[in-house]
Short mmCIF file of C-alpha atoms and ligand atoms in Angstrom, two decimals:
data_model
loop_
_atom_site.label_atom_id
_atom_site.label_comp_id
_atom_site.label_asym_id
_atom_site.label_seq_id
_atom_site.Cartn_x
_atom_site.Cartn_y
_atom_site.Cartn_z
CA UNK A 1 0.17 0.20 0.22
CA UNK A 2 2.77 2.37 1.10
CA UNK A 3 4.97 1.91 -2.01
CA UNK A 4 2.01 2.19 -4.00
CA UNK A 5 1.00 5.19 -2.70
CA UNK A 6 4.84 7.07 -3.13
CA UNK A 7 4.76 5.95 -6.52
CA UNK A 8 1.47 8.39 -6.81
CA UNK A 9 2.91 10.77 -4.76
CA UNK A 10 6.09 11.46 -6.23
CA UNK A 11 4.47 11.88 -9.57
CA UNK A 12 2.01 14.71 -8.40
CA UNK A 13 5.12 16.48 -6.46
CA UNK A 14 6.93 16.14 -9.58
CA UNK A 15 4.31 18.00 -11.34
CA UNK A 16 4.02 20.56 -9.02
CA UNK A 17 5.17 24.16 -8.86
CA UNK A 18 3.89 25.40 -5.92
CA UNK A 19 3.02 22.91 -2.94
CA UNK A 20 1.43 23.68 0.75
CA UNK A 21 1.68 21.49 3.17
CA UNK A 22 -1.49 21.60 6.09
CA UNK A 23 -1.83 20.55 9.14
CA UNK A 24 -4.65 20.97 11.95
CA UNK A 25 -6.18 23.29 14.07
CA UNK A 26 -4.49 22.85 17.71
CA UNK A 27 -1.15 21.02 15.91
CA UNK A 28 -0.37 18.63 18.64
CA UNK A 29 3.97 17.28 17.41
CA UNK A 30 2.02 14.38 15.30
CA UNK A 31 0.62 17.79 13.07
CA UNK A 32 3.74 20.08 13.24
CA UNK A 33 6.36 16.56 12.77
CA UNK A 34 4.98 15.12 9.87
CA UNK A 35 4.07 19.09 8.76
CA UNK A 36 7.94 19.11 9.12
CA UNK A 37 8.99 15.67 7.27
CA UNK A 38 7.06 16.63 4.01
CA UNK A 39 8.15 20.22 4.17
CA UNK A 40 11.83 19.62 3.99
CA UNK A 41 12.06 16.46 1.80
CA UNK A 42 10.25 18.67 -0.82
CA UNK A 43 12.84 21.14 0.24
CA UNK A 44 15.49 18.75 -0.57
CA UNK A 45 14.05 17.61 -3.61
CA UNK A 46 14.35 21.59 -5.34
CA UNK A 47 10.61 21.82 -4.29
CA UNK A 48 8.90 25.47 -3.49
CA UNK A 49 6.72 24.50 -0.43
CA UNK A 50 5.07 26.27 2.44
CA UNK A 51 3.25 24.96 5.23
CA UNK A 52 0.87 26.36 6.78
CA UNK A 53 -1.22 25.48 10.19
CA UNK A 54 -4.47 26.60 10.98
CA UNK A 55 -3.18 27.68 14.76
CA UNK A 56 -0.17 27.97 16.26
CA UNK A 57 1.84 25.23 18.09
CA UNK A 58 2.22 24.89 21.40
CA UNK A 59 6.40 26.28 22.40
CA UNK A 60 8.28 23.07 23.62
CA UNK A 61 7.43 22.28 18.95
CA UNK A 62 8.92 25.31 18.01
CA UNK A 63 12.36 23.52 17.49
CA UNK A 64 10.87 21.67 14.66
CA UNK A 65 9.90 25.94 13.25
CA UNK A 66 13.69 26.53 12.68
CA UNK A 67 13.33 29.28 10.28
CA UNK A 68 9.83 30.71 11.94
CA UNK A 69 8.54 30.19 8.01
CA UNK A 70 5.79 27.96 8.84
CA UNK A 71 2.17 29.89 8.33
CA UNK A 72 0.22 30.25 11.25
CA UNK A 73 -4.03 31.08 9.67
CA UNK A 74 -4.65 32.92 13.05
CA UNK A 75 -1.71 35.38 12.54
CA UNK A 76 -1.48 35.38 8.65
CA UNK A 77 -4.56 34.33 7.18
CA UNK A 78 -4.10 36.88 4.04
CA UNK A 79 -0.68 34.81 3.21
CA UNK A 80 -2.54 31.90 3.52
CA UNK A 81 -5.13 32.98 1.44
CA UNK A 82 -1.96 33.82 -1.15
CA UNK A 83 -0.60 30.41 -1.00
CA UNK A 84 -3.69 28.42 -1.10
CA UNK A 85 -4.33 30.66 -4.00
CA UNK A 86 -0.92 29.33 -5.87
CA UNK A 87 -0.90 26.27 -4.69
CA UNK A 88 -1.40 23.14 -7.26
CA UNK A 89 -0.53 20.89 -4.55
CA UNK A 90 -1.66 20.74 -1.25
CA UNK A 91 -0.94 17.72 1.10
CA UNK A 92 -3.17 17.34 4.01
CA UNK A 93 -1.49 15.80 7.21
CA UNK A 94 -2.74 14.22 10.47
CA UNK A 95 -6.58 14.77 10.14
CA UNK A 96 -8.97 12.98 8.21
CA UNK A 97 -11.80 15.87 7.33
CA UNK A 98 -11.25 19.48 6.38
CA UNK A 99 -13.06 20.46 9.50
CA UNK A 100 -10.00 20.35 11.78
CA UNK A 101 -8.42 23.03 9.69
CA UNK A 102 -10.74 25.49 10.65
CA UNK A 103 -10.80 28.69 9.21
CA UNK A 104 -8.02 27.13 6.37
CA UNK A 105 -11.51 25.03 5.60
CA UNK A 106 -13.16 26.92 3.01
CA UNK A 107 -9.50 28.11 1.42
CA UNK A 108 -8.74 24.63 0.77
CA UNK A 109 -12.14 22.87 -0.22
CA UNK A 110 -12.53 25.59 -2.99
CA UNK A 111 -8.38 25.20 -4.26
CA UNK A 112 -8.19 23.41 -8.00
CA UNK A 113 -5.04 21.72 -6.82
CA UNK A 114 -4.34 18.22 -6.66
CA UNK A 115 -5.17 16.97 -3.11
CA UNK A 116 -3.72 14.30 -1.08
CA UNK A 117 -3.85 13.27 2.69
CA UNK A 118 -1.64 10.79 4.85
CA UNK A 119 -3.93 10.63 7.83
CA UNK A 120 -3.63 7.90 10.62
CA UNK A 121 -7.83 8.19 11.87
CA UNK A 122 -10.65 6.18 11.14
CA UNK A 123 -13.07 6.94 8.42
CA UNK A 124 -11.44 9.46 6.37
CA UNK A 125 -13.26 12.41 3.67
CA UNK A 126 -12.45 10.16 0.72
CA UNK A 127 -14.32 12.97 -1.14
CA UNK A 128 -11.86 15.96 -0.12
CA UNK A 129 -8.85 14.28 -1.64
CA UNK A 130 -7.61 13.35 -4.21
CA UNK A 131 -5.05 10.69 -2.81
CA UNK A 132 -5.03 9.07 0.16
CA UNK A 133 -3.00 6.89 2.08
CA UNK A 134 -4.87 5.91 5.03
CA UNK A 135 -4.52 3.04 7.93
CA UNK A 136 -5.00 3.43 11.68
CA UNK A 137 -2.54 0.54 11.82
CA UNK A 138 0.47 2.64 12.75
CA UNK A 139 1.52 4.53 15.46
CA UNK A 140 1.22 8.10 14.46
CA UNK A 141 0.99 9.79 10.55
CA UNK A 142 4.54 10.99 11.20
CA UNK A 143 4.70 6.83 11.22
CA UNK A 144 2.99 6.28 8.22
CA UNK A 145 4.46 9.20 6.62
CA UNK A 146 8.35 8.19 7.48
CA UNK A 147 7.90 4.76 5.56
CA UNK A 148 6.35 6.63 2.80
CA UNK A 149 9.41 8.89 2.59
CA UNK A 150 11.81 5.53 2.90
CA UNK A 151 9.94 3.82 -0.95
CA UNK A 152 10.26 6.96 -2.46
CA UNK A 153 13.10 7.94 -5.27
CA UNK A 154 15.53 10.44 -3.17
CA UNK A 155 15.14 8.13 -0.19
CA UNK A 156 15.42 4.38 -1.64
CA UNK A 157 15.15 2.11 1.09
CA UNK A 158 18.30 3.98 2.37
CA UNK A 159 17.77 6.11 6.13
CA UNK A 160 21.46 7.71 5.47
CA UNK A 161 19.41 9.69 2.57
CA UNK A 162 16.43 10.55 4.59
CA UNK A 163 16.82 14.56 5.06
CA UNK A 164 17.95 14.53 8.95
CA UNK A 165 15.49 17.33 9.89
CA UNK A 166 12.58 15.00 7.97
CA UNK A 167 13.31 12.37 10.39
CA UNK A 168 13.92 14.65 13.78
CA UNK A 169 10.14 15.40 12.93
CA UNK A 170 8.59 11.96 12.05
CA UNK A 171 10.30 11.06 15.37
CA UNK A 172 9.14 14.18 17.03
CA UNK A 173 5.27 12.75 16.24
CA UNK A 174 6.33 9.43 16.54
CA UNK A 175 7.11 9.86 20.22
CA UNK A 176 4.59 12.50 21.30
CA UNK A 177 1.37 10.05 20.36
CA UNK A 178 2.62 7.34 21.26
CA UNK A 179 2.89 9.14 24.27
CA UNK A 180 6.57 8.13 24.36
CA UNK A 181 6.03 4.30 23.33
CA UNK A 182 3.90 4.00 26.07
CA UNK A 183 0.94 3.41 23.60
CA UNK A 184 0.32 2.54 20.36
CA UNK A 185 3.71 1.44 19.79
CA UNK A 186 3.76 -1.43 17.32
CA UNK A 187 7.07 -3.53 15.66
CA UNK A 188 6.89 -0.68 12.07
CA UNK A 189 7.04 1.18 15.40
CA UNK A 190 10.21 -0.02 16.28
CA UNK A 191 11.64 -0.69 13.08
CA UNK A 192 11.36 3.03 12.84
CA UNK A 193 12.79 3.95 15.97
CA UNK A 194 16.17 1.64 15.08
CA UNK A 195 16.90 3.12 11.65
CA UNK A 196 16.04 6.93 13.62
CA UNK A 197 18.59 6.06 15.58
CA UNK A 198 21.11 5.09 12.82
CA UNK A 199 20.33 8.21 11.17
CA UNK A 200 21.90 10.32 14.55
CA UNK A 201 18.30 11.35 15.96
CA UNK A 202 18.57 11.51 20.00
CA UNK A 203 15.57 9.90 20.65
CA UNK A 204 16.64 10.53 24.59
CA UNK A 205 17.40 13.97 23.56
CA UNK A 206 14.00 14.77 21.85
CA UNK A 207 11.93 12.77 24.71
CA UNK A 208 13.83 15.14 26.92
CA UNK A 209 12.89 18.02 24.99
CA UNK A 210 9.11 17.07 23.95
CA UNK A 211 8.25 15.99 27.64
CA UNK A 212 10.74 16.83 30.46
CA UNK A 213 11.27 20.42 29.79
CA UNK A 214 8.30 21.79 32.29
CA UNK A 215 8.32 25.07 32.91
CA UNK A 216 8.30 25.47 37.20
CA UNK A 217 4.34 26.56 37.13
CA UNK A 218 3.19 24.00 34.62
CA UNK A 219 5.10 21.42 37.03
CA UNK A 220 2.97 23.98 39.96
CA UNK A 221 -0.11 23.22 37.92
CA UNK A 222 0.02 19.60 37.47
CA UNK A 223 -0.01 19.05 41.22
CA UNK A 224 -2.78 21.80 41.80
CA UNK A 225 -4.41 19.18 39.21
CA UNK A 226 -3.97 15.83 40.54
CA UNK A 227 -4.32 17.04 44.51
CA UNK A 228 -7.58 19.35 44.30
CA UNK A 229 -8.94 18.73 40.48
CA UNK A 230 -8.79 15.48 39.58
CA UNK A 231 -13.02 13.34 40.52
CA UNK A 232 -12.66 10.04 40.54
CA UNK A 233 -15.81 8.43 39.56
CA UNK A 234 -15.54 4.55 40.31
CA UNK A 235 -18.35 3.28 39.89
CA UNK A 236 -17.76 4.47 35.91
CA UNK A 237 -14.09 3.27 35.83
CA UNK A 238 -13.70 6.72 34.88
CA UNK A 239 -11.52 10.08 36.45
CA UNK A 240 -12.35 13.74 34.99
CA UNK A 241 -9.96 17.25 35.46
CA UNK A 242 -11.60 20.74 34.74
CA UNK A 243 -8.97 23.67 34.30
CA UNK A 244 -10.70 27.13 34.71
CA UNK A 245 -9.78 29.96 33.40
CA UNK A 246 -9.50 30.47 37.74
CA UNK A 247 -6.40 27.94 37.83
CA UNK A 248 -5.69 29.30 34.39
CA UNK A 249 -4.85 32.57 35.82
CA UNK A 250 -3.03 31.19 39.23
CA UNK A 251 -0.54 29.55 37.40
CA UNK A 252 -0.20 31.62 34.38
CA UNK A 253 -1.07 29.13 31.77
CA UNK A 254 0.35 29.11 28.64
CA UNK A 255 -0.87 26.97 25.50
CA UNK A 256 0.88 22.90 25.95
CA UNK A 257 1.30 22.89 29.59
CA UNK A 258 -1.58 21.07 30.43
CA UNK A 259 -0.15 18.33 27.58
CA UNK A 260 -0.01 15.31 28.98
CA UNK A 261 -2.17 15.67 32.00
CA UNK A 262 -4.93 13.52 30.28
CA UNK A 263 -3.18 10.66 30.40
CA UNK A 264 -2.20 10.64 34.33
CA UNK A 265 -5.50 9.96 36.04
CA UNK A 266 -5.26 6.73 33.55
CA UNK A 267 -2.21 5.29 36.10
CA UNK A 268 -4.45 4.69 39.05
CA UNK A 269 -5.63 0.93 39.10
CA UNK A 270 -9.08 0.58 37.24
CA UNK A 271 -9.57 3.64 35.95
CA UNK A 272 -9.95 3.17 31.87
CA UNK A 273 -11.25 6.74 30.92
CA UNK A 274 -10.04 9.69 31.20
CA UNK A 275 -10.99 13.33 30.59
CA UNK A 276 -9.92 17.19 30.79
CA UNK A 277 -11.67 19.94 30.11
CA UNK A 278 -9.96 23.32 29.51
CA UNK A 279 -11.75 25.75 29.85
CA UNK A 280 -11.62 28.97 26.94
CA UNK A 281 -12.98 32.65 25.62
CA UNK A 282 -15.60 30.60 22.88
CA UNK A 283 -15.93 27.15 24.37
CA UNK A 284 -14.65 23.72 26.47
CA UNK A 285 -11.89 21.92 24.94
CA UNK A 286 -12.92 18.46 25.66
CA UNK A 287 -9.90 16.22 25.73
CA UNK A 288 -10.18 11.87 25.76
CA UNK A 289 -8.87 8.91 26.72
CA UNK A 290 -9.29 5.41 27.12
CA UNK A 291 -7.83 1.66 28.15
CA UNK A 292 -9.32 -1.18 27.88
CA UNK A 293 -12.48 -1.29 25.50
CA UNK A 294 -13.71 1.53 25.84
CA UNK A 295 -14.16 3.84 22.22
CA UNK A 296 -13.42 7.16 23.10
CA UNK A 297 -13.89 8.26 19.70
CA UNK A 298 -17.60 7.26 19.54
CA UNK A 299 -18.33 9.22 22.91
CA UNK A 300 -16.85 12.14 21.88
CA UNK A 301 -18.43 11.85 18.22
CA UNK A 302 -21.89 11.25 20.19
CA UNK A 303 -21.32 14.06 23.50
CA UNK A 304 -18.93 16.20 22.89
CA UNK A 305 -18.71 17.32 19.26
CA UNK A 306 -15.40 15.58 17.89
CA UNK A 307 -14.00 12.76 17.66
CA UNK A 308 -10.41 11.45 17.19
CA UNK A 309 -9.42 7.85 17.37
CA UNK A 310 -10.74 4.61 19.75
CA UNK A 311 -7.87 5.18 22.92
CA UNK A 312 -7.16 9.67 21.86
CA UNK A 313 -9.65 11.37 20.88
CA UNK A 314 -11.03 15.67 21.43
CA UNK A 315 -14.08 18.01 20.98
CA UNK A 316 -15.69 20.82 22.02
CA UNK A 317 -18.49 21.79 24.79
CA UNK A 318 -20.55 25.00 24.79
CA UNK A 319 -21.48 25.19 27.62
CA UNK A 320 -20.73 27.14 31.80
CA UNK A 321 -17.41 25.47 32.60
CA UNK A 322 -19.75 24.62 36.56
CA UNK A 323 -21.69 22.74 34.11
CA UNK A 324 -18.92 20.13 33.08
CA UNK A 325 -19.19 17.60 36.12
CA UNK A 326 -22.75 16.82 35.84
CA UNK A 327 -22.70 16.87 31.89
CA UNK A 328 -19.72 14.63 31.54
CA UNK A 329 -20.68 12.23 34.11
CA UNK A 330 -24.71 11.73 32.51
CA UNK A 331 -22.88 11.63 29.20
CA UNK A 332 -20.67 8.43 30.01
CA UNK A 333 -23.12 6.96 32.22
CA UNK A 334 -25.15 6.67 29.55
CA UNK A 335 -22.99 5.51 26.79
CA UNK A 336 -21.90 2.89 28.75
CA UNK A 337 -25.41 2.34 29.64
CA UNK A 338 -24.82 2.14 33.91
P1 5GP B 401 -5.89 16.14 22.10
O1 5GP B 401 -6.59 15.19 23.40
O2 5GP B 401 -4.71 15.72 22.55
O3 5GP B 401 -6.53 17.31 22.21
O4 5GP B 401 -6.50 15.27 21.24
C1 5GP B 401 -6.68 13.85 20.59
C2 5GP B 401 -6.85 13.38 19.41
O5 5GP B 401 -7.94 13.71 19.18
C3 5GP B 401 -5.88 14.03 18.86
O6 5GP B 401 -5.02 13.68 17.94
C4 5GP B 401 -7.27 13.87 17.45
O7 5GP B 401 -7.37 13.07 16.92
C5 5GP B 401 -8.53 14.61 18.34
N1 5GP B 401 -9.07 15.37 18.13
C6 5GP B 401 -8.54 16.69 18.80
N2 5GP B 401 -9.72 17.32 19.36
C7 5GP B 401 -10.64 17.51 18.14
C8 5GP B 401 -11.98 17.73 17.95
O8 5GP B 401 -12.32 19.10 17.90
N3 5GP B 401 -12.79 16.79 16.77
C9 5GP B 401 -12.06 16.15 16.26
N4 5GP B 401 -12.70 14.81 14.97
N5 5GP B 401 -10.62 15.31 16.54
C10 5GP B 401 -10.47 15.72 17.71
MN1 MN B 402 -1.39 11.62 15.21
#
């Protein structure tokens, strides 16, 4: 599947003059990592390419945008519109429907450029793309793209020929989507890790940069959330935390500061579903994780205006923050039929 796709993708790339690479809203490590992997591959080919992200990335991922040339729609909508307007090929990464690109969606949909998608979410929106590489049998979009690039003529299954910055980007997204090899790692993930090490990418250093570079206030916020905000619902095998604006202000909250917090309650014996609700001006951001059999993708589709993966999904709520606990409990009870 990957080899055949790589050939078709290479033909599309060689026929294109202006390429735009698009990530998803609120980009995480897999989003910024995969656009970086593709960007430096295209640069190495001598192609004109622009990276577009629908909104800004957290500070801890800024090292991937080394030259600060990724266009953020929220900061630079005109430049994004111009880039997409001029493009003849658009490559979407790490999302399964155009809605995930938020403000970029209409520009993307209206463009007559050829459209490619590489992604690992279930049920991709096929009608929006001309060429799709999609599977859920991979740790991350970064892993999927890694094996696509390995099959290209430039890399030719020789890891030494993969551009270093591509390798570094792809390593980052693989590490973040697997939470440092704690979930979704399969045999091909470890094979990729081995090849990355051979290429000189230090997974130890990247892991430290991505998972172990807390500010003091972030560390204290984590303590606050676990000590005072986490609620465990024993009969539902679930736990949740609400990160209100009041607490955000108290701990000088910056974007990305609560990254990974949603995984923590899963460390409690018996907890199979975890939720983190983060208040913002427009809505309440929902983050869901599970272990065992519960599909938080289905849970989010039904109750939280979102989706994602079976065991990691997100969404939005448009209710006052103090109504969140009752809404979560009621929704989960109904979903689990308890
Ligand atoms: P996180 O909890 O880290 O924000 O998101 C986990 C996963 O859920 C993401 O990798 C993405 O696949 C998905 N996701 C997050 N937010 C949304 C959303 O608003 N809508 C949809 N459809 N998926 C989301
Ligand atoms: Mn992903």
